[in-house]
Structure formats: structure tokens, C-alpha cells
PDB file of C-alpha atoms in Angstrom:
ATOM      1  CA  UNK A   1       5.759 -10.019  -6.456  1.00 91.00           C
ATOM      2  CA  UNK A   2       5.920 -12.372  -3.611  1.00 91.00           C
ATOM      3  CA  UNK A   3       2.827 -14.696  -3.322  1.00 92.00           C
ATOM      4  CA  UNK A   4       0.137 -13.398  -1.281  1.00 94.00           C
ATOM      5  CA  UNK A   5      -3.354 -14.914  -1.143  1.00 95.00           C
ATOM      6  CA  UNK A   6      -5.122 -11.605  -0.417  1.00 96.00           C
ATOM      7  CA  UNK A   7      -3.716  -9.842  -3.592  1.00 97.00           C
ATOM      8  CA  UNK A   8      -5.452  -8.732  -6.354  1.00 97.00           C
ATOM      9  CA  UNK A   9      -4.384  -7.176  -9.952  1.00 97.00           C
ATOM     10  CA  UNK A  10      -5.555  -3.588 -10.221  1.00 97.00           C
ATOM     11  CA  UNK A  11      -5.042  -1.698 -13.556  1.00 98.00           C
ATOM     12  CA  UNK A  12      -2.094   1.304 -13.086  1.00 97.00           C
ATOM     13  CA  UNK A  13      -4.939   3.920 -14.374  1.00 97.00           C
ATOM     14  CA  UNK A  14      -7.017   3.507 -11.121  1.00 98.00           C
ATOM     15  CA  UNK A  15      -4.047   4.081  -9.031  1.00 98.00           C
ATOM     16  CA  UNK A  16      -3.482   7.303  -7.186  1.00 97.00           C
ATOM     17  CA  UNK A  17       0.103   7.948  -6.220  1.00 94.00           C
ATOM     18  CA  UNK A  18       0.726   9.517  -2.342  1.00 91.00           C
ATOM     19  CA  UNK A  19       4.129  10.623  -2.726  1.00 84.00           C
ATOM     20  CA  UNK A  20       7.312  10.208  -4.684  1.00 72.00           C
ATOM     21  CA  UNK A  21      11.121  10.204  -3.636  1.00 75.00           C
ATOM     22  CA  UNK A  22      13.348  11.171  -6.032  1.00 72.00           C
ATOM     23  CA  UNK A  23      16.006   8.150  -4.688  1.00 78.00           C
ATOM     24  CA  UNK A  24      13.084   5.536  -4.382  1.00 80.00           C
ATOM     25  CA  UNK A  25      12.211   5.306  -7.993  1.00 79.00           C
ATOM     26  CA  UNK A  26      15.658   4.376  -9.291  1.00 80.00           C
ATOM     27  CA  UNK A  27      16.291   1.873  -6.705  1.00 81.00           C
ATOM     28  CA  UNK A  28      12.880   0.646  -7.280  1.00 85.00           C
ATOM     29  CA  UNK A  29      13.819  -0.154 -10.570  1.00 84.00           C
ATOM     30  CA  UNK A  30      17.095  -1.747 -10.040  1.00 88.00           C
ATOM     31  CA  UNK A  31      15.423  -4.091  -7.454  1.00 88.00           C
ATOM     32  CA  UNK A  32      12.705  -4.808  -9.530  1.00 87.00           C
ATOM     33  CA  UNK A  33      15.314  -5.885 -12.421  1.00 89.00           C
ATOM     34  CA  UNK A  34      17.067  -8.002  -9.805  1.00 92.00           C
ATOM     35  CA  UNK A  35      13.810  -9.912  -8.721  1.00 90.00           C
ATOM     36  CA  UNK A  36      13.071 -10.302 -12.372  1.00 91.00           C
ATOM     37  CA  UNK A  37      16.400 -11.971 -12.886  1.00 95.00           C
ATOM     38  CA  UNK A  38      16.058 -13.718  -9.809  1.00 95.00           C
ATOM     39  CA  UNK A  39      19.149 -12.340  -8.110  1.00 96.00           C
ATOM     40  CA  UNK A  40      17.006 -10.158  -5.409  1.00 93.00           C
ATOM     41  CA  UNK A  41      13.825 -11.825  -3.524  1.00 94.00           C
ATOM     42  CA  UNK A  42      10.301 -10.347  -5.168  1.00 91.00           C
ATOM     43  CA  UNK A  43       8.519  -7.502  -3.083  1.00 90.00           C
ATOM     44  CA  UNK A  44       5.384  -8.003  -1.510  1.00 93.00           C
ATOM     45  CA  UNK A  45       2.410  -6.502  -3.163  1.00 97.00           C
ATOM     46  CA  UNK A  46       1.763  -2.783  -3.201  1.00 97.00           C
ATOM     47  CA  UNK A  47      -0.394  -1.719  -0.502  1.00 97.00           C
ATOM     48  CA  UNK A  48      -3.548   0.231  -1.523  1.00 98.00           C
ATOM     49  CA  UNK A  49      -6.810   2.040   0.132  1.00 98.00           C
ATOM     50  CA  UNK A  50      -9.836   1.815  -1.635  1.00 97.00           C
ATOM     51  CA  UNK A  51     -11.488   5.082  -2.584  1.00 97.00           C
ATOM     52  CA  UNK A  52     -15.408   5.500  -3.203  1.00 97.00           C
ATOM     53  CA  UNK A  53     -15.024   6.171  -6.927  1.00 97.00           C
ATOM     54  CA  UNK A  54     -12.972   2.911  -7.686  1.00 96.00           C
ATOM     55  CA  UNK A  55      -9.618   4.013  -7.386  1.00 98.00           C
ATOM     56  CA  UNK A  56      -7.170   3.153  -5.068  1.00 98.00           C
ATOM     57  CA  UNK A  57      -4.522   5.430  -3.002  1.00 98.00           C
ATOM     58  CA  UNK A  58      -1.046   3.491  -2.965  1.00 97.00           C
ATOM     59  CA  UNK A  59       0.140   3.627   0.453  1.00 96.00           C
ATOM     60  CA  UNK A  60       3.204   1.673  -0.099  1.00 93.00           C
ATOM     61  CA  UNK A  61       4.863   1.067  -3.234  1.00 93.00           C
ATOM     62  CA  UNK A  62       4.517   4.502  -4.911  1.00 93.00           C
ATOM     63  CA  UNK A  63       8.023   4.058  -6.709  1.00 91.00           C
ATOM     64  CA  UNK A  64       7.508   0.183  -7.690  1.00 92.00           C
ATOM     65  CA  UNK A  65       4.051   1.862  -9.445  1.00 94.00           C
ATOM     66  CA  UNK A  66       6.216   4.712 -11.143  1.00 91.00           C
ATOM     67  CA  UNK A  67       8.515   2.288 -12.496  1.00 89.00           C
ATOM     68  CA  UNK A  68       5.363  -0.156 -13.696  1.00 92.00           C
ATOM     69  CA  UNK A  69       4.017   2.623 -15.599  1.00 92.00           C
ATOM     70  CA  UNK A  70       7.320   3.541 -17.180  1.00 88.00           C
ATOM     71  CA  UNK A  71       7.598   0.079 -18.288  1.00 90.00           C
ATOM     72  CA  UNK A  72       4.438  -0.235 -19.802  1.00 93.00           C
ATOM     73  CA  UNK A  73       2.561  -2.520 -17.192  1.00 95.00           C
ATOM     74  CA  UNK A  74      -1.231  -2.375 -17.609  1.00 98.00           C
ATOM     75  CA  UNK A  75      -1.676  -3.500 -13.820  1.00 97.00           C
ATOM     76  CA  UNK A  76       0.005  -4.239 -10.801  1.00 97.00           C
ATOM     77  CA  UNK A  77      -0.298  -6.847  -8.174  1.00 97.00           C
ATOM     78  CA  UNK A  78      -1.897  -5.037  -4.691  1.00 98.00           C
ATOM     79  CA  UNK A  79      -3.204  -5.606  -1.218  1.00 98.00           C
ATOM     80  CA  UNK A  80      -6.324  -3.586  -0.192  1.00 97.00           C
ATOM     81  CA  UNK A  81      -5.481  -2.767   3.514  1.00 95.00           C
ATOM     82  CA  UNK A  82      -8.263  -0.138   3.887  1.00 78.00           C
TER      83      UNK A  82
END
């Protein structure tokens, strides 16, 4: 992920997806792989909205989260926007 001073690490178990686009998930996977291989710029941290129970709704980056979960990531970088 691109550097951002506001970013925090959030366990993927505390994320609630707000939507899923069928074409977005494979596309995000390709871009994540390309960024990892330094062939594509790193994306900004995902955007999150805080819930009262300590979880977060993913406002932007749902496809990235699906790929992170499928890859076994324990946490992900995000910015709380609300």
C-alpha cells in the first residue's frame, strides 16, 4: 500500500464488506500482484467507516479485501474516514 500517515492496520476479521463487483475481484488481484512485483503503483490504503462494535465497514477497497482474505492476510492497511 502507498504510504499514508493516517493508515492503521486492521484485522480482516473486523471488516464488513459493503459490496462486491464480479469484475473487481480478479482485477484487484492482478493489480495487487503487479504492485507487489513493482510493475504497478501501490494502491492507497482501503477506506473504512468505524462501527460501534469495533468493526469497520469497507467503503473503498472491497475487492482488495476479498483478495487479502483469499491470500491469508491476517490484517490490512486502512484509513478510517468516518
